[in-house]
XYZ file of N, CA and C in Angstrom:
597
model
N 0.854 -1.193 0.000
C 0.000 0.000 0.000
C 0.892 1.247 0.000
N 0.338 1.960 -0.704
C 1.420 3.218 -0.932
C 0.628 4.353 -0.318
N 1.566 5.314 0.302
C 0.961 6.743 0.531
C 0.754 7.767 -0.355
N -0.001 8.824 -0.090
C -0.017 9.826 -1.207
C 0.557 10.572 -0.946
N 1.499 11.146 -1.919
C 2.607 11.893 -2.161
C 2.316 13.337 -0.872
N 1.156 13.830 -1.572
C 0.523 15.091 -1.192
C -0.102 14.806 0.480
N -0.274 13.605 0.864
C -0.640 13.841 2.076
C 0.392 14.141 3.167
N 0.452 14.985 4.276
C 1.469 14.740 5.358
C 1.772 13.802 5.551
N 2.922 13.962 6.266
C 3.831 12.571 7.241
C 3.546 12.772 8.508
N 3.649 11.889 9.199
C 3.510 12.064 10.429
C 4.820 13.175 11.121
N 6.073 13.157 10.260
C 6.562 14.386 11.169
C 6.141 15.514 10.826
N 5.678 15.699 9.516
C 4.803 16.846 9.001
C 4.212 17.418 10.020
N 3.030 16.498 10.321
C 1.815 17.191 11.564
C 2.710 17.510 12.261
N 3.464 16.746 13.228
C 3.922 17.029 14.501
C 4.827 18.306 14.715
N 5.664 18.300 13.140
C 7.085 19.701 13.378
C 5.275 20.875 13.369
N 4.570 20.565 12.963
C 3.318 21.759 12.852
C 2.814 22.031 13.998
N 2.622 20.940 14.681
C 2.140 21.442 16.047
C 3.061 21.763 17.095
N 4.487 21.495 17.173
C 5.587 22.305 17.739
C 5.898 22.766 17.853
N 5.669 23.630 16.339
C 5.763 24.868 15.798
C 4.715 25.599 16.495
N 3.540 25.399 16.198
C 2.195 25.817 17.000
C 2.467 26.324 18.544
N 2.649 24.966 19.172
C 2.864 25.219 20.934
C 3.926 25.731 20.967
N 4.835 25.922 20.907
C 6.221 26.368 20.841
C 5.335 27.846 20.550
N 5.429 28.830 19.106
C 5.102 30.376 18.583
C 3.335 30.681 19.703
N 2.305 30.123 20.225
C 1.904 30.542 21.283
C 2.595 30.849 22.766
N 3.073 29.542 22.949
C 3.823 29.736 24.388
C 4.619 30.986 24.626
N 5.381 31.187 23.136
C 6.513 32.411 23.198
C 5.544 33.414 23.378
N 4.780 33.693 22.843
C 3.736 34.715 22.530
C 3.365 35.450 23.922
N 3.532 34.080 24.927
C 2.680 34.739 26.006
C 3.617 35.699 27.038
N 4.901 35.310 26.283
C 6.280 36.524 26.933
C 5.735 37.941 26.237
N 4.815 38.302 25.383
C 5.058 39.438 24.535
C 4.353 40.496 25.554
N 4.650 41.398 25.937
C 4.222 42.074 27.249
C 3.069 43.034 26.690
N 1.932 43.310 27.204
C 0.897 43.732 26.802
C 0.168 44.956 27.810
N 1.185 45.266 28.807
C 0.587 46.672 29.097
C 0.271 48.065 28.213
N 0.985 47.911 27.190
C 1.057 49.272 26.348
C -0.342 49.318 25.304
N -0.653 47.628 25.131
C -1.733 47.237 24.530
C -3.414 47.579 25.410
N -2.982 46.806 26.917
C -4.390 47.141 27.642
C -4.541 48.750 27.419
N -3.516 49.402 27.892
C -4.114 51.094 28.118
C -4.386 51.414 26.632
N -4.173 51.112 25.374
C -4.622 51.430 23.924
C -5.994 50.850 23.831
N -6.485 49.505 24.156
C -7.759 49.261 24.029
C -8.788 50.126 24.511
N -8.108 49.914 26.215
C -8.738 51.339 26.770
C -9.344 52.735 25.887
N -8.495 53.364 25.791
C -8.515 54.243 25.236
C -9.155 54.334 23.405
N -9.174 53.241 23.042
C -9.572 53.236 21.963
C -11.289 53.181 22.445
N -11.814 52.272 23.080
C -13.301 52.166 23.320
C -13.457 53.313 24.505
N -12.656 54.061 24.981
C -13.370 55.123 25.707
C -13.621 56.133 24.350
N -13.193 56.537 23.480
C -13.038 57.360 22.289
C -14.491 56.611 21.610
N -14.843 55.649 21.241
C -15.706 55.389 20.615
C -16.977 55.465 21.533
N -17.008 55.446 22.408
C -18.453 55.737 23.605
C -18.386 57.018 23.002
N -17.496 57.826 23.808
C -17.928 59.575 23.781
C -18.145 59.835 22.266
N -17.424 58.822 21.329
C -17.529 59.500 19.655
C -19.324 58.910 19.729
N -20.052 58.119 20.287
C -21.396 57.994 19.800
C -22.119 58.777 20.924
N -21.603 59.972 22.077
C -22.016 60.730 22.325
C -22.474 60.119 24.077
N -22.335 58.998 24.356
C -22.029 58.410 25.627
C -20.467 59.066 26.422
N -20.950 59.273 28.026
C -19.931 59.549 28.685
C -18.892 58.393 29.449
N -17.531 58.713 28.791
C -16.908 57.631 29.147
C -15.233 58.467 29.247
N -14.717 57.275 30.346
C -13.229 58.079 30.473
C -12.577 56.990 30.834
N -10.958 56.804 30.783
C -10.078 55.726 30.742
C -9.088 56.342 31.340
N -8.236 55.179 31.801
C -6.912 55.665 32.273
C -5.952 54.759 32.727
N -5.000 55.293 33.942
C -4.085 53.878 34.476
C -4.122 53.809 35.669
N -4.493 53.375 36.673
C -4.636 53.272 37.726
C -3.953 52.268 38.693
N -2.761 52.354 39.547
C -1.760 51.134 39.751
C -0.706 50.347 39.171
N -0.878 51.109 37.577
C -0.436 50.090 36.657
C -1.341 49.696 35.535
N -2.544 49.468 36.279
C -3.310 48.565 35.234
C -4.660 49.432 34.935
N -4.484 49.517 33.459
C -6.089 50.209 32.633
C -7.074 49.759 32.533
N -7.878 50.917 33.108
C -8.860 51.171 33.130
C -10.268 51.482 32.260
N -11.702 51.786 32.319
C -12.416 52.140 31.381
C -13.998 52.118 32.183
N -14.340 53.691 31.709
C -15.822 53.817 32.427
C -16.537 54.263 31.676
N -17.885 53.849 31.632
C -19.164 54.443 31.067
C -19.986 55.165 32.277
N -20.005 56.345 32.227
C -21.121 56.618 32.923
C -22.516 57.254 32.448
N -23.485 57.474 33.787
C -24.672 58.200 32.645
C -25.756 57.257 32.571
N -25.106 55.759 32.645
C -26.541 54.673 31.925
C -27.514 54.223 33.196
N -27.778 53.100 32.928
C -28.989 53.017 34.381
C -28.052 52.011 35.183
N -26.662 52.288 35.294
C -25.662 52.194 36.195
C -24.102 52.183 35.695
N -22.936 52.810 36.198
C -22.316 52.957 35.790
C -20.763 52.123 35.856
N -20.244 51.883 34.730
C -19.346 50.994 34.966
C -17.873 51.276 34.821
N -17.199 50.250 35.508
C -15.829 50.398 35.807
C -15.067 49.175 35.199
N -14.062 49.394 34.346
C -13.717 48.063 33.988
C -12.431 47.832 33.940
N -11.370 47.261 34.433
C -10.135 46.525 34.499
C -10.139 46.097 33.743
N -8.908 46.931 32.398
C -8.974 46.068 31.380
C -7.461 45.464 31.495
N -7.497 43.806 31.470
C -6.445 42.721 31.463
C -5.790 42.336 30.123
N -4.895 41.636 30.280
C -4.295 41.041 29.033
C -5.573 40.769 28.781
N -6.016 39.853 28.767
C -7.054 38.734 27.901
C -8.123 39.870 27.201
N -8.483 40.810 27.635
C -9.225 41.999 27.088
C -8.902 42.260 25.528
N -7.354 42.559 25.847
C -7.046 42.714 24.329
C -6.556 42.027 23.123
N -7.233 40.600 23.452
C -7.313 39.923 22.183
C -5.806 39.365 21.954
N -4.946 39.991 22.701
C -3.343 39.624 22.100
C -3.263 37.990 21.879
N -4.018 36.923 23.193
C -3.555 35.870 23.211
C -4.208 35.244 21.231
N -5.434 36.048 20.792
C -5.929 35.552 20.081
C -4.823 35.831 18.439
N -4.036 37.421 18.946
C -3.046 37.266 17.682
C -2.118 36.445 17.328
N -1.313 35.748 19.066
C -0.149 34.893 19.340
C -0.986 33.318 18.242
N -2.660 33.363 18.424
C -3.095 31.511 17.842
C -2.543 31.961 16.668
N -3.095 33.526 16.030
C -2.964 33.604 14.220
C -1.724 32.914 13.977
N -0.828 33.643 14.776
C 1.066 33.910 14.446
C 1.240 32.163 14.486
N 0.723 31.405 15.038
C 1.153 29.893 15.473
C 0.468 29.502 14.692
N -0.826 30.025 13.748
C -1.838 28.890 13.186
C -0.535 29.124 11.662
N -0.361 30.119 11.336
C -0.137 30.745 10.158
C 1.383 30.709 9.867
N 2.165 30.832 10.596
C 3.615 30.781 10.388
C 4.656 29.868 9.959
N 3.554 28.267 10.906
C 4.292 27.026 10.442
C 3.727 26.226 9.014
N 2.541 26.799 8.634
C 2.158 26.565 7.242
C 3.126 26.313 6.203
N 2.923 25.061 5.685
C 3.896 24.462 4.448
C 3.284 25.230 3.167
N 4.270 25.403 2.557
C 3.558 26.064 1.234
C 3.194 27.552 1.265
N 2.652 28.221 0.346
C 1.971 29.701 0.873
C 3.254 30.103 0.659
N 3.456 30.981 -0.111
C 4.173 32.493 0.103
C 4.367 33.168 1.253
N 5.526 33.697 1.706
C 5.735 34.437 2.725
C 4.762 35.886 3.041
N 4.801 36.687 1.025
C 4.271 37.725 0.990
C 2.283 37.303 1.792
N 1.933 35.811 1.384
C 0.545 35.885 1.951
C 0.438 35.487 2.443
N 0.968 34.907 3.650
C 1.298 34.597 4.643
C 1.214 36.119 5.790
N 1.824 37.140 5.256
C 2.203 38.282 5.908
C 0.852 38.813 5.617
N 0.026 39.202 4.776
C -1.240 39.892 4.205
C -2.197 38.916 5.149
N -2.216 38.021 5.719
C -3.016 37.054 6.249
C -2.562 37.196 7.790
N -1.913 37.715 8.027
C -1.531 38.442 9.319
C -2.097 39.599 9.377
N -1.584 40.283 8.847
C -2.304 41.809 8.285
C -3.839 42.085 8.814
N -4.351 41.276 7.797
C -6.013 40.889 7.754
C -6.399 40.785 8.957
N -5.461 39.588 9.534
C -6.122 38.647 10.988
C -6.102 39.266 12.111
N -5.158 40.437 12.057
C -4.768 41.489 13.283
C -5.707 42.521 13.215
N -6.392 42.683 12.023
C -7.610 44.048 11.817
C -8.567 43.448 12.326
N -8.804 42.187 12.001
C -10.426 41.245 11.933
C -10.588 41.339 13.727
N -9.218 40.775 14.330
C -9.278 40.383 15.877
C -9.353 41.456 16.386
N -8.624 42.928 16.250
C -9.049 44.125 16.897
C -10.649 44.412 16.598
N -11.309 44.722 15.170
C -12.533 45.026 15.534
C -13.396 43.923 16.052
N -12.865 42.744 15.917
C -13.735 41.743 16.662
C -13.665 42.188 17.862
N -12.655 41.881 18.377
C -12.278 42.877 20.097
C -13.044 43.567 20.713
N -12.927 45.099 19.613
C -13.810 46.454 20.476
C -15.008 45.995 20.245
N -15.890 45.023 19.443
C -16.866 44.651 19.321
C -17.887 44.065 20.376
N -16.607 43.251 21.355
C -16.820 42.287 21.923
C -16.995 43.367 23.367
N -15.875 44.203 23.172
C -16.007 45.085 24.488
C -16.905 45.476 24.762
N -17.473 46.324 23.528
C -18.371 47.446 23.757
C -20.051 46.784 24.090
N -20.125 45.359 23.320
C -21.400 44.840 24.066
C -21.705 44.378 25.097
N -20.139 44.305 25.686
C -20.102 43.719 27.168
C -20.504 45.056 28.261
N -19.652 45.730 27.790
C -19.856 47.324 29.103
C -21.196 47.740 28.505
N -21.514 48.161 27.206
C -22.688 48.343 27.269
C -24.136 47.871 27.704
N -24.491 46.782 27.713
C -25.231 45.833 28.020
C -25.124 45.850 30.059
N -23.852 46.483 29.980
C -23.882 46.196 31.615
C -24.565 47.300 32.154
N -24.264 48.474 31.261
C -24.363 49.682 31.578
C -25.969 50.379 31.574
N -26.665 49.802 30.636
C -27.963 49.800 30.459
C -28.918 49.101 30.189
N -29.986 48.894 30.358
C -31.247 48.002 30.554
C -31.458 47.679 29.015
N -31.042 46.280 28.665
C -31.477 46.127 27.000
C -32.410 45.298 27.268
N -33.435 44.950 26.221
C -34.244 43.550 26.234
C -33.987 43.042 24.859
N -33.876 41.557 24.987
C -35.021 40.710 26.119
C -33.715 40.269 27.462
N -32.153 40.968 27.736
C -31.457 40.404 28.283
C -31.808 40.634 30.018
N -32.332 42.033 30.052
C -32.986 42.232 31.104
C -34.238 41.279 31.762
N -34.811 40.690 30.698
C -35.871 40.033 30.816
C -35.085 38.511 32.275
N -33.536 38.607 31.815
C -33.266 37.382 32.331
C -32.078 37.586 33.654
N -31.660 39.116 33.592
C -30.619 39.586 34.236
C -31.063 40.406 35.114
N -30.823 40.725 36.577
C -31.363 41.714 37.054
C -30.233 42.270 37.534
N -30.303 43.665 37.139
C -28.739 44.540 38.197
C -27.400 43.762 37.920
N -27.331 43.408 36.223
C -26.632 42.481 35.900
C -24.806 43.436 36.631
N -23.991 42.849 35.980
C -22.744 43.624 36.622
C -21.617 42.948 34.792
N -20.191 43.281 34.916
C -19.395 43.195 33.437
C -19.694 41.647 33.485
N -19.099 40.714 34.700
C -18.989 39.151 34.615
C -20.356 38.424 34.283
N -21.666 39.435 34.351
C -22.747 38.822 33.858
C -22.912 38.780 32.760
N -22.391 39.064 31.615
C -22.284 39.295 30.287
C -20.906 38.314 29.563
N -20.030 39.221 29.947
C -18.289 38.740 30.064
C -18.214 37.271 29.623
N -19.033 36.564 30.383
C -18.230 34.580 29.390
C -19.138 34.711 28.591
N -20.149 35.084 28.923
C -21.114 34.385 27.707
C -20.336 35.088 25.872
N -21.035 36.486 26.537
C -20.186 37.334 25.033
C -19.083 36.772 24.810
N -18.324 36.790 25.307
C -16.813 36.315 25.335
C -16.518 34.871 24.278
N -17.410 34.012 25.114
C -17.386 32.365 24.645
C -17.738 32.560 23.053
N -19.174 33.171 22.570
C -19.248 33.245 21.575
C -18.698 34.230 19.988
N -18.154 35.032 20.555
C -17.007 35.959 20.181
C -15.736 34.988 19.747
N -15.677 34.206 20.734
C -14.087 33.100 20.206
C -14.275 32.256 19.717
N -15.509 31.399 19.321
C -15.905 30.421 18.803
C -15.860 31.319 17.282
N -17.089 31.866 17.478
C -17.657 32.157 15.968
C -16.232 33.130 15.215
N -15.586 33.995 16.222
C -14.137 35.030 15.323
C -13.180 34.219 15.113
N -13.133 32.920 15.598
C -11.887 32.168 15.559
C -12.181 31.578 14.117
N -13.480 30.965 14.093
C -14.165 30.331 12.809
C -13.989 31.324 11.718
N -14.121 32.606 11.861
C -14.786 33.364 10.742
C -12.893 33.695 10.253
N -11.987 33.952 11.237
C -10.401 34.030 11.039
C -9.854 33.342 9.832
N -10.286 31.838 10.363
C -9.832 30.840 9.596
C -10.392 30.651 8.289
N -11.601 30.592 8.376
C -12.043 30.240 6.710
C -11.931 31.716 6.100
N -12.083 32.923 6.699
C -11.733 33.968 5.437
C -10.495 33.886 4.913
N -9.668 33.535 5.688
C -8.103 33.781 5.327
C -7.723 32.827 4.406
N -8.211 31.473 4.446
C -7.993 30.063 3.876
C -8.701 30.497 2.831
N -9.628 31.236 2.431
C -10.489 31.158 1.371
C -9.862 32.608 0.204
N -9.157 33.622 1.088
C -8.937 34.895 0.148
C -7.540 34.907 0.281
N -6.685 34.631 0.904
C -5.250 34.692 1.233
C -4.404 33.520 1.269
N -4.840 32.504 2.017
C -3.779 31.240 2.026
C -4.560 30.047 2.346
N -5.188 29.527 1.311
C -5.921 28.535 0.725
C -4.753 27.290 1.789
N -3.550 27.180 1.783
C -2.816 26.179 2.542
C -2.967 25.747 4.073
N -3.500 26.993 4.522
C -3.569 26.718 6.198
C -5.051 26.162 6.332
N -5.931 26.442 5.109
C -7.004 25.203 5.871
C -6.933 23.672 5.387
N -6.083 23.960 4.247
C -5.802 22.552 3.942
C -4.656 21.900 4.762
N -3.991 22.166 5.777
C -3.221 21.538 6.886
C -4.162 21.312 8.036
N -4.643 22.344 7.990
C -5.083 22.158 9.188
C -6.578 20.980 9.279
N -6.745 20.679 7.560
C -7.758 19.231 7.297
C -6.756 18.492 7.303
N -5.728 18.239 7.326
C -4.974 16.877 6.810
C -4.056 16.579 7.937
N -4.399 17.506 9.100
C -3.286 17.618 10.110
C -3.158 16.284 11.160
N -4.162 15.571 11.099
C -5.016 14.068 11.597
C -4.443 13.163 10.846
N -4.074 13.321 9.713
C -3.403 12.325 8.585
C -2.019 12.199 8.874
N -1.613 12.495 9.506
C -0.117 12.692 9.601
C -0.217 11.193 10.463
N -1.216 12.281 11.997
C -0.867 11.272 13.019
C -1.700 9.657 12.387
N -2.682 9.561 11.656
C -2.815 8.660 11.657
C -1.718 7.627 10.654
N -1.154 8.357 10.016
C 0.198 7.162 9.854
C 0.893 6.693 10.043
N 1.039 7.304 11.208
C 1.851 6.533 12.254
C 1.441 5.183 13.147
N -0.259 6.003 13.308
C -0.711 4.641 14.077
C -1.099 3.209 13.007
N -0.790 3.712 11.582
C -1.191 2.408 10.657
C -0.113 2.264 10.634
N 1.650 2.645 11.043
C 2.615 2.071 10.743
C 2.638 1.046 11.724
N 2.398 1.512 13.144
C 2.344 0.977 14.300
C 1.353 -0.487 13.920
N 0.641 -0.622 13.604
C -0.494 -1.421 13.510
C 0.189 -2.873 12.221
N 0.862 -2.256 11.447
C 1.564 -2.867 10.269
C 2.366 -3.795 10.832
């Protein structure tokens, strides 16, 4: 029985996912205070730009972000995880160890993935503080005197599911057609090993 040329090897997958855990892990050295106080400041600018009162800052070290004015007012500690960074470190690891692909689209697929995850981001922010900040329905219908963490996983959870999804197939589909085809065949590797094993 012969293999196909075009499918991975089993060290294929594996140098891919080494590559992977290895360019996240590093990622998480990349220091991100200069980032929290910019998010900050970027979604305090977009409240007051839609005419909501809001102000940001640094407080201890660590940035800040308030809405006030609504039918309660909020305060928010914004953390690493706020600003999406861990989600640029997956791009840099999904995208870097890719076989094949051009460097130049490879880099444009970074590009892309770093715009998509920031406005995904302030997206994600602004329905979280907002929603905290004022009485919407039907969420009120289910929240009372909700607070940020009453919102926070849920938004959150579905924000990383569906932006992680929407990351991958735009990029695979307009930029580097190769990283979704590894990342289908990335199972093929390991399973040839276990049919060598089995042989």
């Amino acid at each position: 029985m012969t293999s196909n040329p075009d499918e991975p090897s089993f060290k294929d997958s594996a140098l891919y996912v080494l590559m992977f855990v290895a360019i996240t892990w590093g990622f998480q050295l990349v220091p991100s205070a200069w980032f929290e106080g910019f998010t900050a400041q970027t979604m305090s600018q977009l409240f007051c730009a839609l005419g909501l009162s809001s102000g940001h800052g640094v407080e201890s070290g660590k940035a800040y972000l308030t809405l006030l004015g609504g039918v309660r007012d909020v305060y928010v500690t914004i953390v690493r995880e706020c600003t999406g960074i861990h989600v640029w470190g997956l791009l840099l690891a999904l995208v870097l160890p890719v076989r094949g692909g051009s460097w130049i689209r490879k880099a444009v697929s970074l590009v892309y993935g770093a715009i998509l995850i920031f406005v995904l981001n302030v997206s994600r922010i602004f329905v979280t503080v907002y929603l905290t900040a004022y009485d919407v329905p039907p969420f009120t219908w289910f929240f009372a005197n909700p607070t940020v963490e009453t919102y926070h996983y849920h938004v959150s959870f579905v924000y990383g599911v569906i932006g992680v999804a929407i990351l991958i197939l735009t990029i695979s589909r307009w930029f580097l057609p190769e990283l979704g085809d590894t990342l289908i065949s990335l199972p093929t590797g390991f399973k040839a090993l276990f049919d060598r094993n089995k042989s």
